Amino acid sequence: MNRQQWEEEAARLREQGLIAMNPEDWSPERALSILRENRRRYAHTPVGQAIDHWGEHLVEAIAQHTDVAPAEASAVLLFASSWLAGITVAHQLPAAMVTNVMGAAAEQIDKQANGGDRR
């Protein structure tokens, strides 16, 4: 996606009441600010409430099933959610493909961490 296409997509998202971030301007603080604003805007809607509900369950599951420190989990999830949102919008990816992208990335990280395939 070139810069003009990104600007057009960002304008389309703004018309829907969503805030988009230029990839070059990404920072954890800016991403959190945008996420908090979007959550505040939609907190009263069924979708916003469902997002909070499932987010709470994900936090519990991460704590229960991994030994990842909360700050590290937050940093990874924040970047991953921003990055995946960007490619989802840019390429109109379905949810199933987005989850598979996350899984493929997890597998690659596991390979790097463990020196190859674990079978």
PDB file of C-alpha atoms in Angstrom:
ATOM      1  CA  MET A   1       0.000   0.000   0.000  1.00  0.00           C
ATOM      2  CA  ASN A   2       1.517   3.306  -1.011  1.00  0.00           C
ATOM      3  CA  ARG A   3       1.232   6.512   0.999  1.00  0.00           C
ATOM      4  CA  GLN A   4      -1.745   7.865  -0.980  1.00  0.00           C
ATOM      5  CA  GLN A   5      -3.649   4.597  -0.570  1.00  0.00           C
ATOM      6  CA  TRP A   6      -2.915   4.645   3.153  1.00  0.00           C
ATOM      7  CA  GLU A   7      -4.187   8.217   3.442  1.00  0.00           C
ATOM      8  CA  GLU A   8      -7.378   7.264   1.585  1.00  0.00           C
ATOM      9  CA  GLU A   9      -7.891   4.249   3.836  1.00  0.00           C
ATOM     10  CA  ALA A  10      -7.231   6.322   6.962  1.00  0.00           C
ATOM     11  CA  ALA A  11      -9.825   8.860   5.795  1.00  0.00           C
ATOM     12  CA  ARG A  12     -12.343   6.051   5.219  1.00  0.00           C
ATOM     13  CA  LEU A  13     -11.709   4.741   8.724  1.00  0.00           C
ATOM     14  CA  ARG A  14     -12.112   8.230  10.207  1.00  0.00           C
ATOM     15  CA  GLU A  15     -15.508   8.463   8.490  1.00  0.00           C
ATOM     16  CA  GLN A  16     -16.440   5.290  10.394  1.00  0.00           C
ATOM     17  CA  GLY A  17     -15.276   6.874  13.634  1.00  0.00           C
ATOM     18  CA  LEU A  18     -12.047   4.890  13.867  1.00  0.00           C
ATOM     19  CA  ILE A  19      -8.561   6.263  14.351  1.00  0.00           C
ATOM     20  CA  ALA A  20      -5.801   4.959  12.093  1.00  0.00           C
ATOM     21  CA  MET A  21      -2.096   5.375  12.709  1.00  0.00           C
ATOM     22  CA  ASN A  22       0.579   5.884  10.102  1.00  0.00           C
ATOM     23  CA  PRO A  23       3.032   2.971  10.431  1.00  0.00           C
ATOM     24  CA  GLU A  24       5.976   5.380  10.556  1.00  0.00           C
ATOM     25  CA  ASP A  25       4.397   7.099  13.572  1.00  0.00           C
ATOM     26  CA  TRP A  26       3.818   3.896  15.557  1.00  0.00           C
ATOM     27  CA  SER A  27       4.886   3.876  19.160  1.00  0.00           C
ATOM     28  CA  PRO A  28       3.527   1.917  22.115  1.00  0.00           C
ATOM     29  CA  GLU A  29       2.230   5.109  23.705  1.00  0.00           C
ATOM     30  CA  ARG A  30       0.439   6.271  20.540  1.00  0.00           C
ATOM     31  CA  ALA A  31      -1.014   2.824  19.909  1.00  0.00           C
ATOM     32  CA  LEU A  32      -2.334   2.625  23.485  1.00  0.00           C
ATOM     33  CA  SER A  33      -3.804   6.097  23.180  1.00  0.00           C
ATOM     34  CA  ILE A  34      -5.683   5.140  20.018  1.00  0.00           C
ATOM     35  CA  LEU A  35      -6.864   1.827  21.476  1.00  0.00           C
ATOM     36  CA  ARG A  36      -8.123   3.549  24.620  1.00  0.00           C
ATOM     37  CA  GLU A  37      -9.940   6.197  22.608  1.00  0.00           C
ATOM     38  CA  ASN A  38     -11.587   3.611  20.357  1.00  0.00           C
ATOM     39  CA  ARG A  39     -12.578   1.528  23.403  1.00  0.00           C
ATOM     40  CA  ARG A  40     -14.010   4.604  25.121  1.00  0.00           C
ATOM     41  CA  ARG A  41     -16.049   5.502  22.037  1.00  0.00           C
ATOM     42  CA  TYR A  42     -17.545   2.043  21.679  1.00  0.00           C
ATOM     43  CA  ALA A  43     -17.755   0.949  25.339  1.00  0.00           C
ATOM     44  CA  HIS A  44     -21.532   1.304  25.345  1.00  0.00           C
ATOM     45  CA  THR A  45     -22.081  -0.796  22.208  1.00  0.00           C
ATOM     46  CA  PRO A  46     -22.534  -4.568  22.060  1.00  0.00           C
ATOM     47  CA  VAL A  47     -19.358  -4.892  19.979  1.00  0.00           C
ATOM     48  CA  GLY A  48     -17.348  -2.786  22.427  1.00  0.00           C
ATOM     49  CA  GLN A  49     -18.646  -4.817  25.352  1.00  0.00           C
ATOM     50  CA  ALA A  50     -17.820  -8.073  23.566  1.00  0.00           C
ATOM     51  CA  ILE A  51     -14.296  -6.851  22.833  1.00  0.00           C
ATOM     52  CA  ASP A  52     -13.742  -6.038  26.518  1.00  0.00           C
ATOM     53  CA  HIS A  53     -15.247  -9.376  27.574  1.00  0.00           C
ATOM     54  CA  TRP A  54     -13.030 -11.452  25.275  1.00  0.00           C
ATOM     55  CA  GLY A  55     -10.009  -9.282  26.042  1.00  0.00           C
ATOM     56  CA  GLU A  56     -10.434 -10.092  29.744  1.00  0.00           C
ATOM     57  CA  HIS A  57     -10.636 -13.800  28.916  1.00  0.00           C
ATOM     58  CA  LEU A  58      -7.482 -13.588  26.802  1.00  0.00           C
ATOM     59  CA  VAL A  59      -5.611 -11.918  29.671  1.00  0.00           C
ATOM     60  CA  GLU A  60      -6.709 -14.706  32.020  1.00  0.00           C
ATOM     61  CA  ALA A  61      -5.743 -17.399  29.510  1.00  0.00           C
ATOM     62  CA  ILE A  62      -2.305 -15.897  28.902  1.00  0.00           C
ATOM     63  CA  ALA A  63      -1.659 -15.740  32.645  1.00  0.00           C
ATOM     64  CA  GLN A  64      -2.880 -19.293  33.153  1.00  0.00           C
ATOM     65  CA  HIS A  65      -1.168 -20.973  30.208  1.00  0.00           C
ATOM     66  CA  THR A  66       2.099 -19.097  29.716  1.00  0.00           C
ATOM     67  CA  ASP A  67       4.941 -17.864  31.848  1.00  0.00           C
ATOM     68  CA  VAL A  68       5.163 -14.567  29.959  1.00  0.00           C
ATOM     69  CA  ALA A  69       5.438 -11.504  32.170  1.00  0.00           C
ATOM     70  CA  PRO A  70       2.455  -9.135  31.865  1.00  0.00           C
ATOM     71  CA  ALA A  71       4.564  -6.242  30.533  1.00  0.00           C
ATOM     72  CA  GLU A  72       6.099  -8.467  27.859  1.00  0.00           C
ATOM     73  CA  ALA A  73       2.725  -9.932  26.888  1.00  0.00           C
ATOM     74  CA  SER A  74       1.282  -6.436  26.655  1.00  0.00           C
ATOM     75  CA  ALA A  75       4.119  -5.198  24.442  1.00  0.00           C
ATOM     76  CA  VAL A  76       3.816  -8.128  22.042  1.00  0.00           C
ATOM     77  CA  LEU A  77       0.016  -8.025  21.884  1.00  0.00           C
ATOM     78  CA  LEU A  78       0.011  -4.264  21.379  1.00  0.00           C
ATOM     79  CA  PHE A  79       2.396  -4.425  18.454  1.00  0.00           C
ATOM     80  CA  ALA A  80       0.762  -7.535  16.982  1.00  0.00           C
ATOM     81  CA  SER A  81      -2.742  -6.062  17.185  1.00  0.00           C
ATOM     82  CA  SER A  82      -1.587  -2.852  15.508  1.00  0.00           C
ATOM     83  CA  TRP A  83       0.309  -4.691  12.805  1.00  0.00           C
ATOM     84  CA  LEU A  84      -2.469  -7.196  12.150  1.00  0.00           C
ATOM     85  CA  ALA A  85      -5.080  -4.434  12.023  1.00  0.00           C
ATOM     86  CA  GLY A  86      -2.981  -2.693   9.394  1.00  0.00           C
ATOM     87  CA  ILE A  87      -2.636  -5.716   7.121  1.00  0.00           C
ATOM     88  CA  THR A  88      -6.271  -6.649   7.678  1.00  0.00           C
ATOM     89  CA  VAL A  89      -7.422  -3.252   6.438  1.00  0.00           C
ATOM     90  CA  ALA A  90      -4.839  -2.993   3.666  1.00  0.00           C
ATOM     91  CA  HIS A  91      -5.495  -6.452   2.258  1.00  0.00           C
ATOM     92  CA  GLN A  92      -9.086  -7.071   3.399  1.00  0.00           C
ATOM     93  CA  LEU A  93      -8.057 -10.269   5.179  1.00  0.00           C
ATOM     94  CA  PRO A  94     -10.703 -12.480   6.774  1.00  0.00           C
ATOM     95  CA  ALA A  95     -10.434 -13.199  10.499  1.00  0.00           C
ATOM     96  CA  ALA A  96      -9.363 -16.814   9.931  1.00  0.00           C
ATOM     97  CA  MET A  97      -6.402 -15.689   7.856  1.00  0.00           C
ATOM     98  CA  VAL A  98      -5.375 -13.125  10.479  1.00  0.00           C
ATOM     99  CA  THR A  99      -5.321 -15.807  13.175  1.00  0.00           C
ATOM    100  CA  ASN A 100      -3.270 -18.030  10.867  1.00  0.00           C
ATOM    101  CA  VAL A 101      -0.787 -15.187  10.304  1.00  0.00           C
ATOM    102  CA  MET A 102      -0.427 -14.916  14.083  1.00  0.00           C
ATOM    103  CA  GLY A 103       0.055 -18.661  14.338  1.00  0.00           C
ATOM    104  CA  ALA A 104       2.677 -18.667  11.574  1.00  0.00           C
ATOM    105  CA  ALA A 105       4.566 -15.897  13.365  1.00  0.00           C
ATOM    106  CA  ALA A 106       4.390 -17.842  16.636  1.00  0.00           C
ATOM    107  CA  GLU A 107       5.785 -20.920  14.902  1.00  0.00           C
ATOM    108  CA  GLN A 108       8.654 -18.910  13.411  1.00  0.00           C
ATOM    109  CA  ILE A 109       9.487 -17.393  16.806  1.00  0.00           C
ATOM    110  CA  ASP A 110       9.390 -20.855  18.370  1.00  0.00           C
ATOM    111  CA  LYS A 111      11.813 -22.133  15.723  1.00  0.00           C
ATOM    112  CA  GLN A 112      14.174 -19.241  16.383  1.00  0.00           C
ATOM    113  CA  ALA A 113      13.969 -19.756  20.135  1.00  0.00           C
ATOM    114  CA  ASN A 114      14.482 -23.506  19.986  1.00  0.00           C
ATOM    115  CA  GLY A 115      16.945 -23.857  17.110  1.00  0.00           C
ATOM    116  CA  GLY A 116      14.586 -25.422  14.591  1.00  0.00           C
ATOM    117  CA  ASP A 117      11.444 -27.512  14.392  1.00  0.00           C
ATOM    118  CA  ARG A 118      10.022 -29.184  17.475  1.00  0.00           C
ATOM    119  CA  ARG A 119       8.240 -32.357  16.580  1.00  0.00           C
TER     120      ARG A 119
END
